[in-house]
mmCIF file of C-alpha atoms in Angstrom:
data_model
loop_
_atom_site.group_PDB
_atom_site.id
_atom_site.type_symbol
_atom_site.label_atom_id
_atom_site.label_comp_id
_atom_site.label_asym_id
_atom_site.label_seq_id
_atom_site.Cartn_x
_atom_site.Cartn_y
_atom_site.Cartn_z
ATOM 1 C CA SER A 1 21.498 46.195 -66.246
ATOM 2 C CA ALA A 2 18.568 43.822 -66.379
ATOM 3 C CA VAL A 3 15.779 43.557 -63.840
ATOM 4 C CA ILE A 4 14.639 40.008 -63.201
ATOM 5 C CA SER A 5 11.637 38.826 -61.247
ATOM 6 C CA GLN A 6 10.782 35.315 -60.186
ATOM 7 C CA LYS A 7 7.564 33.711 -59.017
ATOM 8 C CA PRO A 8 6.955 32.283 -56.537
ATOM 9 C CA SER A 9 9.527 33.688 -54.143
ATOM 10 C CA ARG A 10 9.155 30.616 -51.965
ATOM 11 C CA ASP A 11 7.034 27.517 -51.681
ATOM 12 C CA ILE A 12 6.639 24.435 -49.542
ATOM 13 C CA CYS A 13 5.630 21.377 -51.517
ATOM 14 C CA GLN A 14 4.787 17.758 -50.892
ATOM 15 C CA ARG A 15 6.920 14.920 -52.141
ATOM 16 C CA GLY A 16 5.865 13.687 -55.584
ATOM 17 C CA THR A 17 4.325 16.945 -56.748
ATOM 18 C CA SER A 18 5.689 19.440 -59.298
ATOM 19 C CA LEU A 19 6.342 23.154 -59.115
ATOM 20 C CA THR A 20 6.750 25.587 -61.996
ATOM 21 C CA ILE A 21 8.947 28.619 -61.410
ATOM 22 C CA GLN A 22 8.578 31.672 -63.609
ATOM 23 C CA CYS A 23 11.306 34.102 -64.599
ATOM 24 C CA GLN A 24 10.547 37.451 -66.208
ATOM 25 C CA VAL A 25 13.174 39.877 -67.547
ATOM 26 C CA ASP A 26 12.669 43.521 -68.448
ATOM 27 C CA SER A 27 14.846 43.244 -71.567
ATOM 28 C CA GLN A 28 14.995 40.883 -74.487
ATOM 29 C CA VAL A 29 17.804 38.361 -74.110
ATOM 30 C CA THR A 30 18.814 35.429 -76.228
ATOM 31 C CA MET A 31 19.944 33.184 -73.413
ATOM 32 C CA MET A 32 18.566 32.575 -69.968
ATOM 33 C CA PHE A 33 20.231 30.353 -67.384
ATOM 34 C CA TRP A 34 18.727 28.330 -64.561
ATOM 35 C CA TYR A 35 20.814 27.599 -61.478
ATOM 36 C CA ARG A 36 20.298 25.675 -58.271
ATOM 37 C CA GLN A 37 21.832 26.697 -54.979
ATOM 38 C CA GLN A 38 21.494 23.949 -52.398
ATOM 39 C CA PRO A 39 21.794 24.839 -48.725
ATOM 40 C CA GLY A 40 25.339 25.917 -47.943
ATOM 41 C CA GLN A 41 26.485 25.232 -51.497
ATOM 42 C CA SER A 42 27.484 27.219 -54.521
ATOM 43 C CA LEU A 43 25.440 27.762 -57.641
ATOM 44 C CA THR A 44 25.146 24.847 -60.002
ATOM 45 C CA LEU A 45 24.013 25.454 -63.554
ATOM 46 C CA ILE A 46 21.004 23.331 -64.468
ATOM 47 C CA ALA A 47 20.445 24.389 -68.058
ATOM 48 C CA THR A 48 20.691 27.118 -70.645
ATOM 49 C CA ALA A 49 17.435 28.154 -72.268
ATOM 50 C CA ASN A 50 17.441 29.651 -75.741
ATOM 51 C CA GLN A 51 14.331 31.096 -77.262
ATOM 52 C CA GLY A 52 12.951 28.880 -80.001
ATOM 53 C CA SER A 53 15.015 25.793 -79.254
ATOM 54 C CA GLU A 54 15.299 23.089 -76.636
ATOM 55 C CA ALA A 55 17.193 23.868 -73.479
ATOM 56 C CA THR A 56 20.723 22.563 -73.065
ATOM 57 C CA TYR A 57 21.131 20.619 -69.822
ATOM 58 C CA GLU A 58 24.281 20.230 -67.764
ATOM 59 C CA SER A 59 25.611 16.896 -66.655
ATOM 60 C CA GLY A 60 23.407 15.427 -63.949
ATOM 61 C CA PHE A 61 20.256 17.267 -64.987
ATOM 62 C CA VAL A 62 17.631 15.881 -67.362
ATOM 63 C CA ILE A 63 14.665 17.318 -69.165
ATOM 64 C CA ASP A 64 12.173 14.889 -67.609
ATOM 65 C CA LYS A 65 13.046 16.166 -64.148
ATOM 66 C CA PHE A 66 13.545 19.843 -65.010
ATOM 67 C CA PRO A 67 11.496 20.726 -68.103
ATOM 68 C CA ILE A 68 12.064 24.278 -69.276
ATOM 69 C CA SER A 69 9.999 26.515 -71.501
ATOM 70 C CA ARG A 70 11.217 29.625 -73.281
ATOM 71 C CA PRO A 71 8.261 31.005 -75.214
ATOM 72 C CA ASN A 72 9.760 34.449 -75.884
ATOM 73 C CA LEU A 73 12.836 36.591 -75.293
ATOM 74 C CA THR A 74 11.755 37.904 -71.878
ATOM 75 C CA PHE A 75 10.263 34.881 -70.147
ATOM 76 C CA SER A 76 11.133 31.350 -69.102
ATOM 77 C CA THR A 77 9.805 28.673 -66.766
ATOM 78 C CA LEU A 78 11.541 25.855 -64.942
ATOM 79 C CA THR A 79 9.485 22.962 -63.594
ATOM 80 C CA VAL A 80 10.805 20.770 -60.813
ATOM 81 C CA SER A 81 8.995 17.479 -61.366
ATOM 82 C CA ASN A 82 8.175 14.618 -59.015
ATOM 83 C CA MET A 83 9.875 16.425 -56.172
ATOM 84 C CA SER A 84 11.754 14.823 -53.314
ATOM 85 C CA PRO A 85 13.339 16.440 -50.235
ATOM 86 C CA GLU A 86 16.672 16.455 -52.093
ATOM 87 C CA ASP A 87 15.196 19.064 -54.447
ATOM 88 C CA SER A 88 14.921 21.551 -51.591
ATOM 89 C CA SER A 89 17.018 24.427 -52.817
ATOM 90 C CA ILE A 90 17.015 27.957 -54.106
ATOM 91 C CA TYR A 91 16.397 28.107 -57.837
ATOM 92 C CA LEU A 92 17.678 31.157 -59.682
ATOM 93 C CA CYS A 93 17.421 32.408 -63.196
ATOM 94 C CA SER A 94 19.994 34.693 -64.717
ATOM 95 C CA VAL A 95 20.597 36.520 -67.958
ATOM 96 C CA PRO A 96 23.685 37.971 -69.590
ATOM 97 C CA ASP A 97 24.048 41.723 -69.932
ATOM 98 C CA PRO A 98 21.422 42.681 -72.561
ATOM 99 C CA ARG A 99 23.872 45.218 -73.983
ATOM 100 C CA ASP A 100 26.373 42.458 -74.711
ATOM 101 C CA ARG A 101 26.997 41.884 -78.374
ATOM 102 C CA GLY A 102 29.886 39.470 -78.210
ATOM 103 C CA ALA A 103 31.480 37.399 -75.511
ATOM 104 C CA TYR A 104 29.221 36.855 -72.540
ATOM 105 C CA ASN A 105 30.168 39.002 -69.669
ATOM 106 C CA GLU A 106 28.281 39.909 -66.564
ATOM 107 C CA GLN A 107 25.210 37.939 -65.628
ATOM 108 C CA PHE A 108 22.312 39.412 -63.700
ATOM 109 C CA PHE A 109 20.488 37.205 -61.249
ATOM 110 C CA GLY A 110 16.916 37.010 -60.147
ATOM 111 C CA PRO A 111 15.998 37.005 -56.449
ATOM 112 C CA GLY A 112 15.540 33.236 -56.449
ATOM 113 C CA THR A 113 12.766 30.846 -55.506
ATOM 114 C CA ARG A 114 13.251 29.070 -52.213
ATOM 115 C CA LEU A 115 11.754 25.600 -52.467
ATOM 116 C CA THR A 116 11.213 23.277 -49.529
ATOM 117 C CA VAL A 117 10.025 19.748 -50.218
ATOM 118 C CA LEU A 118 8.522 17.834 -47.318
ATOM 119 C CA ALA B 1 35.523 22.464 -69.426
ATOM 120 C CA GLN B 2 36.386 25.234 -67.027
ATOM 121 C CA SER B 3 36.319 24.920 -63.249
ATOM 122 C CA VAL B 4 36.871 27.243 -60.310
ATOM 123 C CA SER B 5 38.488 26.553 -56.939
ATOM 124 C CA GLN B 6 38.100 28.755 -53.911
ATOM 125 C CA HIS B 7 40.581 27.862 -51.211
ATOM 126 C CA ASN B 8 38.826 29.234 -48.167
ATOM 127 C CA HIS B 9 35.380 27.980 -47.287
ATOM 128 C CA HIS B 10 34.895 30.007 -44.167
ATOM 129 C CA VAL B 11 36.879 33.061 -43.071
ATOM 130 C CA ILE B 12 36.477 34.978 -39.823
ATOM 131 C CA LEU B 13 38.142 38.359 -39.427
ATOM 132 C CA SER B 14 37.950 41.328 -37.128
ATOM 133 C CA GLU B 15 36.995 44.737 -38.443
ATOM 134 C CA ALA B 16 39.892 46.659 -40.043
ATOM 135 C CA ALA B 17 41.758 43.453 -40.851
ATOM 136 C CA SER B 18 42.986 42.926 -44.385
ATOM 137 C CA LEU B 19 41.293 40.351 -46.567
ATOM 138 C CA GLU B 20 42.477 38.119 -49.354
ATOM 139 C CA LEU B 21 40.278 35.358 -50.767
ATOM 140 C CA GLY B 22 41.926 32.913 -53.122
ATOM 141 C CA CYS B 23 40.481 31.830 -56.456
ATOM 142 C CA ASN B 24 42.025 29.644 -59.131
ATOM 143 C CA TYR B 25 40.461 28.562 -62.363
ATOM 144 C CA SER B 26 41.272 25.918 -64.907
ATOM 145 C CA TYR B 27 40.800 26.755 -68.559
ATOM 146 C CA GLY B 28 43.374 27.086 -71.293
ATOM 147 C CA GLY B 29 41.714 29.812 -73.305
ATOM 148 C CA THR B 30 40.675 33.395 -72.792
ATOM 149 C CA VAL B 31 38.378 33.963 -69.859
ATOM 150 C CA ASN B 32 36.201 36.530 -68.216
ATOM 151 C CA LEU B 33 36.497 36.494 -64.432
ATOM 152 C CA PHE B 34 34.056 37.645 -61.781
ATOM 153 C CA TRP B 35 33.552 37.982 -58.104
ATOM 154 C CA TYR B 36 29.939 37.933 -56.939
ATOM 155 C CA VAL B 37 28.725 38.665 -53.430
ATOM 156 C CA GLN B 38 25.610 37.491 -51.641
ATOM 157 C CA TYR B 39 24.748 39.448 -48.505
ATOM 158 C CA PRO B 40 22.543 37.708 -45.941
ATOM 159 C CA GLY B 41 18.993 37.490 -47.248
ATOM 160 C CA GLN B 42 19.837 39.181 -50.528
ATOM 161 C CA HIS B 43 20.414 37.898 -54.004
ATOM 162 C CA LEU B 44 23.661 37.684 -55.882
ATOM 163 C CA GLN B 45 25.256 40.855 -57.118
ATOM 164 C CA LEU B 46 28.415 41.577 -59.030
ATOM 165 C CA LEU B 47 31.377 42.836 -57.019
ATOM 166 C CA LEU B 48 33.862 43.212 -59.849
ATOM 167 C CA LYS B 49 34.850 41.695 -63.169
ATOM 168 C CA TYR B 50 37.858 41.302 -65.421
ATOM 169 C CA PHE B 51 37.697 41.070 -69.199
ATOM 170 C CA SER B 52 40.967 42.497 -70.458
ATOM 171 C CA GLY B 53 43.493 45.255 -69.889
ATOM 172 C CA ASP B 54 44.828 46.191 -66.470
ATOM 173 C CA PRO B 55 44.989 42.952 -64.440
ATOM 174 C CA LEU B 56 44.242 44.866 -61.240
ATOM 175 C CA VAL B 57 40.520 45.435 -61.174
ATOM 176 C CA LYS B 58 38.742 47.745 -58.779
ATOM 177 C CA GLY B 59 35.195 46.968 -57.721
ATOM 178 C CA ILE B 60 32.558 48.349 -55.441
ATOM 179 C CA LYS B 61 32.948 48.923 -51.703
ATOM 180 C CA GLY B 62 36.741 49.085 -51.819
ATOM 181 C CA PHE B 63 37.279 45.589 -53.166
ATOM 182 C CA GLU B 64 39.863 44.791 -55.802
ATOM 183 C CA ALA B 65 41.099 41.667 -57.533
ATOM 184 C CA GLU B 66 44.248 40.829 -59.428
ATOM 185 C CA PHE B 67 44.332 38.560 -62.441
ATOM 186 C CA ILE B 68 47.607 36.649 -62.639
ATOM 187 C CA LYS B 69 47.465 34.714 -65.880
ATOM 188 C CA SER B 70 50.536 32.603 -65.194
ATOM 189 C CA LYS B 71 48.975 31.361 -61.973
ATOM 190 C CA PHE B 72 45.404 31.090 -63.295
ATOM 191 C CA SER B 73 44.390 33.124 -60.276
ATOM 192 C CA PHE B 74 41.983 35.937 -59.537
ATOM 193 C CA ASN B 75 42.276 36.688 -55.818
ATOM 194 C CA LEU B 76 39.975 39.148 -54.120
ATOM 195 C CA ARG B 77 41.398 41.708 -51.705
ATOM 196 C CA LYS B 78 40.302 44.466 -49.414
ATOM 197 C CA PRO B 79 42.781 46.359 -47.220
ATOM 198 C CA SER B 80 40.387 46.977 -44.327
ATOM 199 C CA VAL B 81 37.155 45.052 -43.917
ATOM 200 C CA GLN B 82 33.984 46.273 -42.243
ATOM 201 C CA TRP B 83 31.260 44.416 -40.405
ATOM 202 C CA SER B 84 28.970 45.061 -43.375
ATOM 203 C CA ASP B 85 31.251 42.936 -45.558
ATOM 204 C CA THR B 86 29.857 39.831 -43.874
ATOM 205 C CA ALA B 87 28.571 37.838 -46.830
ATOM 206 C CA GLU B 88 29.292 34.917 -49.097
ATOM 207 C CA TYR B 89 31.705 35.547 -51.935
ATOM 208 C CA PHE B 90 31.749 33.571 -55.166
ATOM 209 C CA CYS B 91 34.469 33.538 -57.767
ATOM 210 C CA ALA B 92 33.266 32.708 -61.271
ATOM 211 C CA VAL B 93 34.715 32.169 -64.720
ATOM 212 C CA ASN B 94 33.287 32.415 -68.205
ATOM 213 C CA ALA B 95 35.132 31.027 -71.190
ATOM 214 C CA ARG B 96 35.038 33.768 -73.784
ATOM 215 C CA ASN B 97 32.809 31.918 -76.185
ATOM 216 C CA ARG B 98 29.205 32.666 -77.112
ATOM 217 C CA ASP B 99 28.064 29.209 -76.131
ATOM 218 C CA ASP B 100 29.685 29.070 -72.728
ATOM 219 C CA LYS B 101 28.250 29.880 -69.375
ATOM 220 C CA ILE B 102 29.498 31.178 -66.033
ATOM 221 C CA ILE B 103 30.843 28.534 -63.697
ATOM 222 C CA PHE B 104 30.940 29.341 -60.002
ATOM 223 C CA GLY B 105 33.311 28.310 -57.269
ATOM 224 C CA LYS B 106 31.950 26.812 -54.072
ATOM 225 C CA GLY B 107 31.986 30.161 -52.312
ATOM 226 C CA THR B 108 33.684 31.599 -49.250
ATOM 227 C CA ARG B 109 31.596 32.562 -46.275
ATOM 228 C CA LEU B 110 33.125 35.674 -44.707
ATOM 229 C CA HIS B 111 32.218 36.641 -41.184
ATOM 230 C CA ILE B 112 33.451 39.959 -39.813
ATOM 231 C CA LEU B 113 33.503 40.394 -36.051
ATOM 232 C CA PRO B 114 32.463 43.858 -34.896
#
């Protein structure tokens, strides 16, 4: 398995500001995924972050709003820019099983960052 | 692109009742299938998964799921639920392709009455 930590665990932010969320994994992984879980909703994939290349964003999510960095194989950041109350959500990072050498199988999830925008 | 439908949004059962949560996916190719659980205040964890082989998959805590390819279904079952099974359950699918990701259903909130 992979152990994932996220910082901060929660934050309350003012409208118009930005917050950077960090995700650290205890194993080297090629891909990292960022999800959003809005209150009472399922997980929605924001983007896939590969080390050494630009992140791939899902429909409805853009780089200007959610810039992502992936400086190495164990770390990634997601920034929520120019926040509004609609961005209040739990943001999670996940990684595939580090032992995987073929088709992606199980994903391991971080504890999440609970963001409240006032 | 693949998608996942979970039929029940909110289920309330008494302890010892049997449970079946429906899940259907849409994707024409080979898939990996998952059920994840999120207990109150905790983060997501894997309940069980199907990659290949026996379509009846056994997971943790007495849960099982059956993959029926002809129906594109992967329903979750437990013969006798406990109060501690109160949680949110997510069905998820991954197209068996290096570039694809896991897509989640909307989740089913299960509430077990003591």
